[in-house]
Every structure is written in C-alpha cells, then in structure tokens.
Short mmCIF file of C-alpha atoms and ligand atoms in Angstrom, two decimals:
data_model
loop_
_atom_site.label_atom_id
_atom_site.label_comp_id
_atom_site.label_asym_id
_atom_site.label_seq_id
_atom_site.Cartn_x
_atom_site.Cartn_y
_atom_site.Cartn_z
CA MET A 1054 147.70 151.87 117.11
CA THR A 1055 148.29 150.14 120.43
CA THR A 1056 145.99 151.52 123.38
CA TYR A 1057 145.96 151.69 126.74
CA THR A 1058 143.89 150.90 129.81
CA VAL A 1059 144.45 153.74 132.37
CA GLY A 1060 142.78 153.27 135.92
CA TYR A 1061 142.31 156.80 137.53
CA LEU A 1062 142.03 157.82 140.88
CA VAL A 1063 140.61 160.65 142.04
CA GLY A 1064 141.94 162.18 145.65
CA SER A 1065 138.53 163.38 146.69
CA LEU A 1066 135.59 162.05 148.10
CA SER A 1067 133.33 165.12 147.97
CA ARG A 1068 130.25 164.73 145.67
CA GLU A 1069 131.59 168.06 144.74
CA SER A 1070 134.54 167.37 143.53
CA ILE A 1071 136.57 169.81 141.53
CA ASN A 1072 139.26 167.89 140.85
CA ARG A 1073 136.58 164.86 139.32
CA THR A 1074 135.27 167.98 137.10
CA LEU A 1075 139.14 167.77 135.91
CA SER A 1076 139.45 164.02 135.65
CA LYS A 1077 136.01 164.97 133.57
CA ALA A 1078 138.26 167.29 131.19
CA LEU A 1079 141.64 165.32 130.96
CA ILE A 1080 139.22 161.80 129.60
CA ARG A 1081 137.62 164.66 126.68
CA LEU A 1082 140.97 165.29 126.16
CA ALA A 1083 142.92 163.08 126.05
CA PRO A 1084 144.44 161.14 122.49
CA PRO A 1085 142.36 158.14 121.82
CA SER A 1086 145.29 155.54 122.18
CA LEU A 1087 144.08 155.72 126.18
CA THR A 1088 141.12 154.88 127.63
CA PHE A 1089 139.98 155.28 131.46
CA THR A 1090 138.43 153.72 134.09
CA GLU A 1091 138.27 155.30 137.37
CA ILE A 1092 139.38 152.97 140.49
CA GLY A 1093 137.65 154.14 143.22
CA ILE A 1094 139.00 154.74 147.24
CA GLY A 1095 135.97 155.62 148.71
CA ASN A 1096 134.77 151.75 150.03
CA LEU A 1097 138.49 151.01 151.47
CA PRO A 1098 139.35 150.88 155.84
CA LEU A 1099 141.37 152.28 156.90
CA TYR A 1100 145.33 150.20 156.11
CA ASN A 1101 145.46 148.01 158.89
CA ARG A 1102 148.96 145.35 158.58
CA ASP A 1103 146.80 142.96 160.48
CA LEU A 1104 144.69 141.93 157.35
CA ASP A 1105 147.87 141.40 155.09
CA ALA A 1106 146.74 138.26 155.57
CA SER A 1107 143.03 138.48 154.71
CA TYR A 1108 142.57 141.67 152.35
CA PRO A 1109 138.90 142.61 152.82
CA PRO A 1110 137.20 142.39 149.48
CA ALA A 1111 137.76 146.60 148.79
CA ALA A 1112 141.30 146.28 148.78
CA LEU A 1113 141.61 143.02 146.69
CA GLU A 1114 139.13 145.37 144.14
CA LEU A 1115 142.02 148.17 144.23
CA LYS A 1116 144.86 146.04 143.77
CA ALA A 1117 142.96 144.14 141.09
CA ALA A 1118 141.78 147.41 139.50
CA ILE A 1119 145.79 149.01 139.77
CA GLU A 1120 147.36 145.24 138.24
CA ALA A 1121 144.77 145.00 135.03
CA ALA A 1122 145.06 148.51 134.13
CA ASP A 1123 148.39 149.26 131.63
CA ALA A 1124 148.60 152.71 133.83
CA VAL A 1125 147.46 154.91 136.84
CA LEU A 1126 146.47 158.40 136.61
CA PHE A 1127 145.97 160.10 140.09
CA ILE A 1128 144.21 163.69 139.67
CA THR A 1129 144.29 164.61 143.43
CA PRO A 1130 143.01 167.72 145.82
CA GLU A 1131 145.89 169.25 148.03
CA TYR A 1132 145.01 168.81 152.13
CA ASN A 1133 147.11 170.46 154.75
CA ARG A 1134 150.04 170.62 152.13
CA SER A 1135 150.29 167.20 151.36
CA LEU A 1136 148.13 164.28 149.92
CA PRO A 1137 144.79 162.91 151.30
CA GLY A 1138 144.26 160.69 153.81
CA ALA A 1139 142.08 158.71 151.63
CA LEU A 1140 144.31 158.50 148.72
CA LYS A 1141 147.62 157.89 150.84
CA ASN A 1142 144.89 154.55 152.44
CA ALA A 1143 144.72 154.10 149.10
CA LEU A 1144 148.36 153.65 148.00
CA ASP A 1145 148.79 151.71 151.35
CA TRP A 1146 146.60 148.97 150.58
CA ALA A 1147 148.23 148.45 146.90
CA SER A 1148 151.71 148.51 148.00
CA ARG A 1149 150.94 145.69 150.34
CA PRO A 1150 150.92 142.88 151.48
CA TRP A 1151 154.63 142.70 151.00
CA GLY A 1152 155.96 141.10 148.38
CA ALA A 1153 152.29 142.20 145.99
CA ASN A 1154 153.10 145.79 145.43
CA SER A 1155 150.47 145.78 142.65
CA LEU A 1156 152.24 149.71 142.03
CA THR A 1157 155.33 148.15 141.11
CA HIS A 1158 156.67 149.27 136.99
CA LYS A 1159 153.12 151.05 137.02
CA PRO A 1160 153.45 153.62 134.88
CA SER A 1161 151.59 157.01 136.46
CA GLY A 1162 150.78 160.36 136.58
CA VAL A 1163 149.86 163.16 139.02
CA ILE A 1164 147.42 166.14 137.99
CA GLY A 1165 145.99 168.35 140.48
CA ALA A 1166 143.72 171.21 141.42
CA SER A 1167 142.68 173.75 143.83
CA PRO A 1168 141.11 176.90 144.18
CA GLY A 1169 144.62 178.41 145.38
CA ALA A 1170 147.54 179.58 143.52
CA LEU A 1171 149.62 177.02 143.91
CA GLY A 1172 147.21 174.04 142.54
CA THR A 1173 148.21 171.26 144.46
CA ALA A 1174 152.03 171.37 143.93
CA LEU A 1175 152.64 170.92 147.71
CA ALA A 1176 150.33 167.49 147.47
CA GLN A 1177 151.69 166.65 144.23
CA GLN A 1178 155.04 166.44 145.16
CA SER A 1179 154.15 164.01 149.00
CA LEU A 1180 152.24 161.77 146.08
CA ARG A 1181 155.36 161.60 144.17
CA GLY A 1182 157.32 160.18 146.98
CA VAL A 1183 155.38 157.60 148.24
CA LEU A 1184 155.11 156.58 143.99
CA ALA A 1185 158.62 156.29 143.92
CA PHE A 1186 159.03 154.09 147.24
CA CYS A 1187 156.22 151.82 145.73
CA ASN A 1188 158.36 151.80 142.66
CA ALA A 1189 156.02 153.11 139.69
CA PRO A 1190 157.66 154.87 137.20
CA GLN A 1191 156.78 158.56 137.16
CA MET A 1192 155.96 161.50 134.41
CA THR A 1193 157.85 164.06 135.71
CA ALA A 1194 157.34 166.29 133.17
CA PRO A 1195 155.22 168.31 132.47
CA GLU A 1196 153.73 169.00 135.20
CA ALA A 1197 150.35 170.40 136.18
CA TYR A 1198 149.20 172.36 139.02
CA ILE A 1199 145.93 173.39 138.44
CA HIS A 1200 144.56 177.05 139.54
CA PHE A 1201 140.49 175.38 139.44
CA LEU A 1202 138.27 178.63 138.53
CA PRO A 1203 134.63 177.18 138.05
CA ASP A 1204 133.80 179.52 134.44
CA VAL A 1205 136.89 177.81 132.87
CA PHE A 1206 135.86 174.70 134.04
CA LEU A 1207 132.91 173.24 133.14
CA GLU A 1208 130.55 170.49 135.12
CA ASP A 1209 130.60 168.11 132.02
CA GLY A 1210 134.47 168.55 131.29
CA THR A 1211 134.68 171.11 128.95
CA VAL A 1212 137.02 173.90 129.40
CA ALA A 1213 136.01 177.40 128.68
CA ASN A 1214 139.89 178.72 128.04
CA GLU A 1215 141.37 177.55 124.83
CA SER A 1216 145.18 178.18 126.48
CA THR A 1217 143.92 176.13 129.43
CA GLU A 1218 142.58 173.17 127.21
CA GLU A 1219 145.09 172.66 125.04
CA PHE A 1220 147.40 172.86 128.00
CA LEU A 1221 145.49 169.75 129.40
CA ARG A 1222 145.46 168.06 125.80
CA THR A 1223 149.69 168.50 125.73
CA TYR A 1224 149.66 166.85 128.89
CA MET A 1225 147.39 163.97 128.63
CA GLN A 1226 149.17 163.28 125.09
CA GLU A 1227 152.40 163.37 126.96
CA PHE A 1228 150.74 160.95 129.20
CA ALA A 1229 149.91 158.65 126.25
CA ASP A 1230 153.97 158.93 125.07
CA PHE A 1231 155.19 158.27 128.63
CA VAL A 1232 153.18 155.02 129.04
CA GLU A 1233 153.72 153.75 125.69
CA ARG A 1234 157.46 154.01 126.74
CA VAL A 1235 157.28 152.80 129.63
CA HIS A 1236 155.70 149.50 128.06
CA THR A 1237 157.81 149.18 125.39
CA ILE A 1238 160.84 149.41 127.54
CA LEU A 1239 160.46 148.08 130.85
CA PRO A 1240 158.41 144.51 130.97
CA GLN A 1241 155.39 144.74 133.02
CA ARG A 1242 156.25 142.80 136.68
CA ARG A 1243 153.61 142.30 139.71
CA GLY A 1244 154.31 141.35 143.54
CA GLN A 1245 157.95 142.37 143.26
CA GLY A 1246 158.02 144.06 147.17
C1 FMN B 927 141.21 169.15 155.19
C2 FMN B 927 141.19 170.02 154.01
C3 FMN B 927 142.55 171.33 153.57
C4 FMN B 927 143.07 171.75 152.69
N1 FMN B 927 143.92 172.11 153.05
C5 FMN B 927 144.56 172.59 151.11
C6 FMN B 927 145.84 172.92 150.83
O1 FMN B 927 147.16 172.73 151.55
N2 FMN B 927 146.34 173.44 149.84
C7 FMN B 927 145.11 173.77 148.85
O2 FMN B 927 145.15 174.65 148.09
N3 FMN B 927 143.74 173.76 149.08
C8 FMN B 927 143.39 173.41 150.46
N4 FMN B 927 142.23 172.65 150.63
C9 FMN B 927 140.67 173.20 149.61
C10 FMN B 927 140.82 172.62 148.60
O3 FMN B 927 141.92 173.07 148.10
C11 FMN B 927 139.39 172.66 147.99
O4 FMN B 927 137.98 172.55 149.73
C12 FMN B 927 139.02 171.62 146.76
O5 FMN B 927 137.84 171.73 145.93
C13 FMN B 927 139.36 170.09 147.24
O6 FMN B 927 139.98 169.02 146.31
P1 FMN B 927 138.13 168.87 145.74
O7 FMN B 927 136.85 169.45 145.40
O8 FMN B 927 138.15 168.00 144.79
O9 FMN B 927 137.37 167.84 146.96
C14 FMN B 927 141.72 172.10 151.85
C15 FMN B 927 140.64 171.55 152.07
C16 FMN B 927 140.69 170.59 153.27
C17 FMN B 927 139.20 169.81 153.06
#
C-alpha cells in the first residue's frame, strides 16, 4: 500500500472551532493510506510583498510544510460568504515569491462546516478560485458542505450519525484515490510560479 502525507489547514483560529472538530472526524474516518499533519496558519504576519526577498520564518515554515506534504486538505469556515482572511493570507504567502509557488501541482481538497444550512458553499467556491489560480489540482467531487450540528459532531471527532459518518468516510476515500491519481499522472514539481 502506498501511503500519502496530507497537510491539513483549518481556516479558523478559534479555540472552539467547529471546523477543527470536523478535521478530527475526517482524520478518524480516513483510509490508512493517508497520514495527517496540521499546517498552522495562526502565526503568520500579514502578507507583504516587500518581504519577498526575506520571508519571515513562519511563512518559510508554511511553504516547507506544504512542499513536504503529498497533498493539502482545507477545512474552512465561511466568513461573509467567502474564505476567512487568515486562510487567504496563508495562501498568499504559500504562492509567493513569484516563481516559487508552493501549491503548484499539489493535490488539494476542500471541505467546511457551518451552523448555517449552506454549509460553507460560498467560502469553498472562493477558495477553489484561489487554488485554481495557484495551479493546485482540486478534487471537485464529491463536494462536502457540512451543516454542523453539535450533537452529531462530538469534540473528539466521533460522528454520532451513521449516514453523515458514511458520507465523510466516502469523502476521505475519494480524496485518497484522487491524491493517488494525481501522483500517478502528474510529476510533482516545485516553484513553477
Ligand atoms: C466574521 C464572521 C463572518 C461569518 N460569516 C458567515 C457566512 O458567511 N456564512 C456562514 O455560514 N457562517 C458565517 N459565520 C458563522 C460561522 O459559520 C461560525 O462562526 C462558525 O462557527 C465558524 O467556524 P469555526 O467554528 O470553525 O471558527 C461567520 C462568522 C464570523 C465570525
């Protein structure tokens, strides 16, 4: 069995993030071919292109972590019908300096949870636009717009609803298959701008 490392980014900085809870559920339900490392975004300064020639350590760490991972998974809230600024900021750092885009050819997945019925659909659409420009291949199906219910998603990552659990298990299996496909057909190159 070939195994793949997944760097996951939680788009929320909140200590009580429901998206962090969702990330625990996804890790629990993922097939054994995937291993997970969180890529933190909370210590990054705001992106400033004046620093392109001397990237701050937190941004260098972010780029190194993305480049070291076989795939990236974004688990994000929706803020004002878009992706949160903290996550966009991380993507801006990762994409630069010009010619050294860490996201190039990196297989990616997008998922998110909201207490609202739309389940982060618009945030995911915004994020997909950014990933497309950054040349990160995306799993486009299945889509996963998670309406977060506290009695379904327990703090330790247990999912107390069979059909939701099955849906998320399928999502992670599909993601594993997608990552394998990308690695089979697309050579991983770094710094392609
Ligand atoms: C600034 C801000 C904007 C928000 N905008 C939306 C939104 O557009 N759509 C939505 O479903 N929820 C929105 N919410 C509610 C979030 O979905 C909710 O706070 C959720 O718990 C955030 O995810 P987290 O717990 O992982 O931080 C917003 C919350 C904040 C703080």
